[in-house]
């Protein structure tokens, strides 16, 4: 049995590496960002950072780490996280990092399925995915088992957030773990807390068939505005080719 716990718009962006104005491959990418914008309830926007600058491989059932980097109530509050940055260095002077560039958008669902939860999505743009989507492993449609890490449990060496970056959850959410290290993403309110860590496991290309949901209908309900309008980010400094035509830029 499947039950949709949350649905909304999903946006994917990549951040070019420091000093890379023109991106031609994954080598020039610093990180992959995901924005979830729910349609119902409290209109929060959650900014997630993928741990390996791409999504898990579906066919290999890869297990990847991600975390919630920001939770805001208005698109303007994402400005700092998505804008360009200038850095001063002792040896190379001032260095420039371009703003995050949109690469895909669509609709998502968080689904309770038996005793676990899934994050599933289907893209609306680009109509024909190209090299950026393939290298970042952003499939036209995909489903991932998603679990939340207990912030009070230790992490393996070199993995996870440390110190002040770790999440502090309210008692009702912390109790969901009992003595476990991981719990399903149920309720999705876990995502409303900065520093929450997630594990994503690729499970299926055809999420609709796997979970018995109609992602086509979800995409039809998605906002008609593109990421530029919904997140209110400027087109002038962000190339639209990755999003609209599936080309690196």
Short mmCIF file of C-alpha atoms in Angstrom, two decimals:
data_model
loop_
_atom_site.label_atom_id
_atom_site.label_comp_id
_atom_site.label_asym_id
_atom_site.label_seq_id
_atom_site.Cartn_x
_atom_site.Cartn_y
_atom_site.Cartn_z
CA UNK A 1 0.00 0.00 0.00
CA UNK A 2 1.18 3.52 -0.85
CA UNK A 3 0.13 6.86 0.62
CA UNK A 4 1.30 10.26 -0.59
CA UNK A 5 2.49 12.22 2.45
CA UNK A 6 3.61 15.34 0.57
CA UNK A 7 3.84 16.61 -2.99
CA UNK A 8 5.14 19.72 -4.68
CA UNK A 9 7.61 21.22 -7.13
CA UNK A 10 11.18 19.93 -7.31
CA UNK A 11 14.10 21.89 -8.75
CA UNK A 12 17.65 20.72 -9.47
CA UNK A 13 20.60 23.11 -9.74
CA UNK A 14 24.35 22.65 -10.03
CA UNK A 15 27.03 24.92 -8.62
CA UNK A 16 30.09 25.37 -10.91
CA UNK A 17 33.48 24.94 -9.30
CA UNK A 18 35.39 27.99 -8.16
CA UNK A 19 36.61 29.95 -11.17
CA UNK A 20 34.68 27.84 -13.73
CA UNK A 21 32.55 30.21 -15.80
CA UNK A 22 31.91 27.65 -18.55
CA UNK A 23 30.92 24.13 -17.52
CA UNK A 24 31.43 21.31 -20.02
CA UNK A 25 31.30 18.22 -17.81
CA UNK A 26 30.82 16.95 -14.26
CA UNK A 27 34.49 17.73 -13.59
CA UNK A 28 33.69 21.45 -13.52
CA UNK A 29 30.75 21.00 -11.08
CA UNK A 30 31.21 21.58 -7.36
CA UNK A 31 27.84 20.32 -6.13
CA UNK A 32 24.25 19.35 -6.87
CA UNK A 33 21.43 21.20 -5.09
CA UNK A 34 17.78 20.18 -4.81
CA UNK A 35 14.92 22.48 -3.81
CA UNK A 36 11.61 21.02 -2.60
CA UNK A 37 8.63 23.41 -2.64
CA UNK A 38 5.54 21.70 -1.13
CA UNK A 39 2.10 22.64 -2.43
CA UNK A 40 0.14 22.24 0.80
CA UNK A 41 0.43 23.04 4.48
CA UNK A 42 3.20 25.38 5.51
CA UNK A 43 4.74 26.77 2.35
CA UNK A 44 8.37 26.00 3.15
CA UNK A 45 11.21 25.75 0.69
CA UNK A 46 13.91 23.22 1.58
CA UNK A 47 17.37 23.33 0.03
CA UNK A 48 19.10 19.94 -0.01
CA UNK A 49 22.73 19.26 -0.88
CA UNK A 50 23.66 15.94 -2.49
CA UNK A 51 26.74 14.38 -0.92
CA UNK A 52 28.45 13.21 -4.13
CA UNK A 53 27.35 16.02 -6.50
CA UNK A 54 24.97 13.67 -8.31
CA UNK A 55 22.04 11.36 -7.57
CA UNK A 56 22.35 7.62 -6.83
CA UNK A 57 22.55 5.15 -9.71
CA UNK A 58 19.14 3.50 -9.97
CA UNK A 59 20.19 0.19 -11.49
CA UNK A 60 23.02 -0.29 -8.99
CA UNK A 61 20.79 0.60 -6.01
CA UNK A 62 23.44 3.09 -4.93
CA UNK A 63 23.24 4.51 -1.41
CA UNK A 64 24.03 8.24 -1.29
CA UNK A 65 24.03 10.80 1.51
CA UNK A 66 22.36 14.25 1.45
CA UNK A 67 21.47 16.92 4.00
CA UNK A 68 19.10 19.85 4.46
CA UNK A 69 21.15 23.01 4.07
CA UNK A 70 18.42 25.66 4.42
CA UNK A 71 14.70 25.94 5.23
CA UNK A 72 13.00 29.22 4.35
CA UNK A 73 9.48 30.59 4.00
CA UNK A 74 10.09 32.91 1.04
CA UNK A 75 12.07 32.39 -2.20
CA UNK A 76 14.06 35.57 -1.59
CA UNK A 77 15.60 33.91 1.45
CA UNK A 78 17.40 31.41 -0.82
CA UNK A 79 19.30 34.26 -2.47
CA UNK A 80 22.45 33.84 -0.37
CA UNK A 81 22.66 30.09 -1.02
CA UNK A 82 22.17 30.38 -4.79
CA UNK A 83 23.91 33.63 -5.70
CA UNK A 84 27.43 34.11 -7.06
CA UNK A 85 30.32 34.54 -4.61
CA UNK A 86 33.68 36.29 -4.63
CA UNK A 87 36.48 34.85 -2.50
CA UNK A 88 39.78 36.48 -1.61
CA UNK A 89 42.80 34.15 -1.48
CA UNK A 90 46.39 34.85 -0.40
CA UNK A 91 48.02 33.16 -3.37
CA UNK A 92 45.57 33.62 -6.28
CA UNK A 93 43.85 36.88 -5.41
CA UNK A 94 40.10 37.29 -5.84
CA UNK A 95 38.33 34.20 -7.15
CA UNK A 96 34.82 34.04 -8.59
CA UNK A 97 32.23 31.31 -8.15
CA UNK A 98 29.24 31.56 -10.50
CA UNK A 99 25.68 31.28 -9.15
CA UNK A 100 23.89 27.94 -9.03
CA UNK A 101 22.47 27.04 -12.46
CA UNK A 102 19.06 25.37 -12.98
CA UNK A 103 19.34 22.01 -14.71
CA UNK A 104 15.92 20.31 -14.25
CA UNK A 105 12.47 20.78 -12.71
CA UNK A 106 9.30 18.76 -12.19
CA UNK A 107 7.00 17.40 -9.50
CA UNK A 108 7.81 15.19 -6.50
CA UNK A 109 6.03 13.04 -3.94
CA UNK A 110 7.10 11.71 -0.58
CA UNK A 111 5.33 8.37 -0.21
CA UNK A 112 4.76 5.96 2.64
CA UNK A 113 5.14 2.48 1.15
CA UNK A 114 4.65 -0.43 3.56
CA UNK A 115 7.20 0.16 6.36
CA UNK A 116 9.44 2.65 4.51
CA UNK A 117 9.29 5.91 2.58
CA UNK A 118 10.17 6.96 -0.96
CA UNK A 119 11.08 10.21 -2.66
CA UNK A 120 9.79 10.00 -6.23
CA UNK A 121 9.76 12.62 -8.97
CA UNK A 122 9.07 13.16 -12.65
CA UNK A 123 10.65 15.93 -14.73
CA UNK A 124 8.80 18.56 -16.72
CA UNK A 125 11.97 20.27 -18.02
CA UNK A 126 14.07 19.67 -19.96
CA UNK A 127 11.82 17.92 -22.45
CA UNK A 128 14.82 15.99 -23.76
CA UNK A 129 17.47 15.38 -21.08
CA UNK A 130 21.04 15.67 -22.28
CA UNK A 131 24.61 15.38 -20.96
CA UNK A 132 24.06 17.49 -17.80
CA UNK A 133 21.14 15.36 -16.65
CA UNK A 134 22.90 12.10 -17.58
CA UNK A 135 26.13 12.98 -15.75
CA UNK A 136 24.29 14.29 -12.68
CA UNK A 137 22.07 11.15 -12.84
CA UNK A 138 18.87 13.19 -12.91
CA UNK A 139 16.53 10.65 -14.52
CA UNK A 140 13.30 11.71 -16.31
CA UNK A 141 11.49 9.74 -13.58
CA UNK A 142 12.90 8.01 -10.52
CA UNK A 143 12.16 6.63 -7.09
CA UNK A 144 14.48 6.44 -4.08
CA UNK A 145 14.00 4.88 -0.67
CA UNK A 146 14.72 7.73 1.72
CA UNK A 147 15.61 7.47 5.41
CA UNK A 148 16.51 10.06 8.04
CA UNK A 149 19.63 9.65 10.16
CA UNK A 150 19.27 9.97 13.91
CA UNK A 151 21.24 13.16 14.74
CA UNK A 152 22.12 11.71 18.14
CA UNK A 153 23.74 8.62 16.59
CA UNK A 154 27.43 8.67 15.56
CA UNK A 155 28.43 8.79 11.90
CA UNK A 156 31.14 6.72 10.20
CA UNK A 157 34.51 8.52 9.78
CA UNK A 158 34.43 11.11 6.99
CA UNK A 159 30.65 11.01 6.61
CA UNK A 160 27.94 13.28 7.98
CA UNK A 161 27.74 16.67 9.63
CA UNK A 162 29.66 17.55 12.75
CA UNK A 163 29.23 19.96 15.66
CA UNK A 164 26.88 22.92 15.12
CA UNK A 165 25.90 21.69 11.65
CA UNK A 166 23.96 18.73 13.08
CA UNK A 167 20.19 18.97 13.38
CA UNK A 168 18.39 19.60 16.64
CA UNK A 169 14.95 18.02 16.36
CA UNK A 170 11.85 18.66 18.47
CA UNK A 171 11.00 15.88 20.91
CA UNK A 172 8.16 14.38 18.86
CA UNK A 173 10.44 13.85 15.85
CA UNK A 174 13.42 12.65 17.88
CA UNK A 175 11.19 10.02 19.51
CA UNK A 176 10.51 8.51 16.08
CA UNK A 177 13.97 6.93 16.13
CA UNK A 178 13.54 5.13 19.47
CA UNK A 179 17.00 3.52 19.66
CA UNK A 180 17.51 3.23 15.90
CA UNK A 181 20.12 5.03 13.79
CA UNK A 182 17.66 5.62 10.93
CA UNK A 183 13.92 6.18 10.52
CA UNK A 184 11.57 6.63 7.54
CA UNK A 185 10.94 10.18 6.31
CA UNK A 186 7.56 10.10 8.04
CA UNK A 187 6.40 12.74 8.66
CA UNK A 188 8.05 14.94 6.00
CA UNK A 189 8.37 17.60 8.74
CA UNK A 190 11.84 16.15 9.30
CA UNK A 191 12.84 18.23 6.26
CA UNK A 192 11.85 21.45 8.00
CA UNK A 193 15.00 21.30 10.15
CA UNK A 194 18.39 22.45 8.92
CA UNK A 195 21.11 19.83 9.27
CA UNK A 196 18.82 16.81 8.90
CA UNK A 197 20.78 14.07 7.13
CA UNK A 198 19.23 11.69 4.62
CA UNK A 199 20.24 8.49 2.87
CA UNK A 200 18.85 7.92 -0.63
CA UNK A 201 18.84 4.47 -2.27
CA UNK A 202 17.97 4.18 -5.95
CA UNK A 203 15.11 1.73 -6.52
CA UNK A 204 13.20 2.31 -9.78
CA UNK A 205 13.08 4.30 -13.02
CA UNK A 206 9.30 3.89 -13.25
CA UNK A 207 8.13 5.27 -9.94
CA UNK A 208 4.49 5.28 -11.00
CA UNK A 209 4.46 1.54 -11.58
CA UNK A 210 6.55 0.70 -8.51
CA UNK A 211 4.48 2.75 -6.08
CA UNK A 212 1.06 2.85 -7.75
CA UNK A 213 0.93 6.64 -8.02
CA UNK A 214 0.18 8.88 -10.99
CA UNK A 215 3.23 11.11 -11.45
CA UNK A 216 1.87 12.33 -14.79
CA UNK A 217 -1.01 13.89 -12.88
CA UNK A 218 1.43 15.39 -10.37
CA UNK A 219 3.38 17.06 -13.18
CA UNK A 220 0.11 18.40 -14.61
CA UNK A 221 -0.57 20.01 -11.23
CA UNK A 222 2.92 21.49 -10.99
CA UNK A 223 3.37 25.24 -11.04
CA UNK A 224 3.27 26.67 -14.55
CA UNK A 225 6.06 29.06 -13.68
CA UNK A 226 9.60 27.84 -14.26
CA UNK A 227 12.24 27.78 -11.56
CA UNK A 228 13.20 31.34 -12.50
CA UNK A 229 9.77 32.67 -11.56
CA UNK A 230 9.01 30.37 -8.62
CA UNK A 231 12.35 30.88 -6.86
CA UNK A 232 12.70 34.45 -8.17
CA UNK A 233 16.24 34.01 -9.39
CA UNK A 234 17.60 36.14 -12.20
CA UNK A 235 17.98 34.83 -15.73
CA UNK A 236 20.68 37.34 -16.63
CA UNK A 237 23.49 35.62 -14.72
CA UNK A 238 22.21 32.06 -15.05
CA UNK A 239 22.23 30.30 -18.43
CA UNK A 240 18.94 28.61 -19.29
CA UNK A 241 20.39 26.06 -21.73
CA UNK A 242 20.90 23.26 -19.14
CA UNK A 243 17.25 23.53 -18.09
CA UNK A 244 15.61 24.10 -21.46
CA UNK A 245 17.78 22.25 -23.96
CA UNK A 246 19.81 19.79 -21.88
CA UNK A 247 23.23 21.28 -22.68
CA UNK A 248 26.10 22.15 -20.35
CA UNK A 249 26.86 25.84 -20.07
#
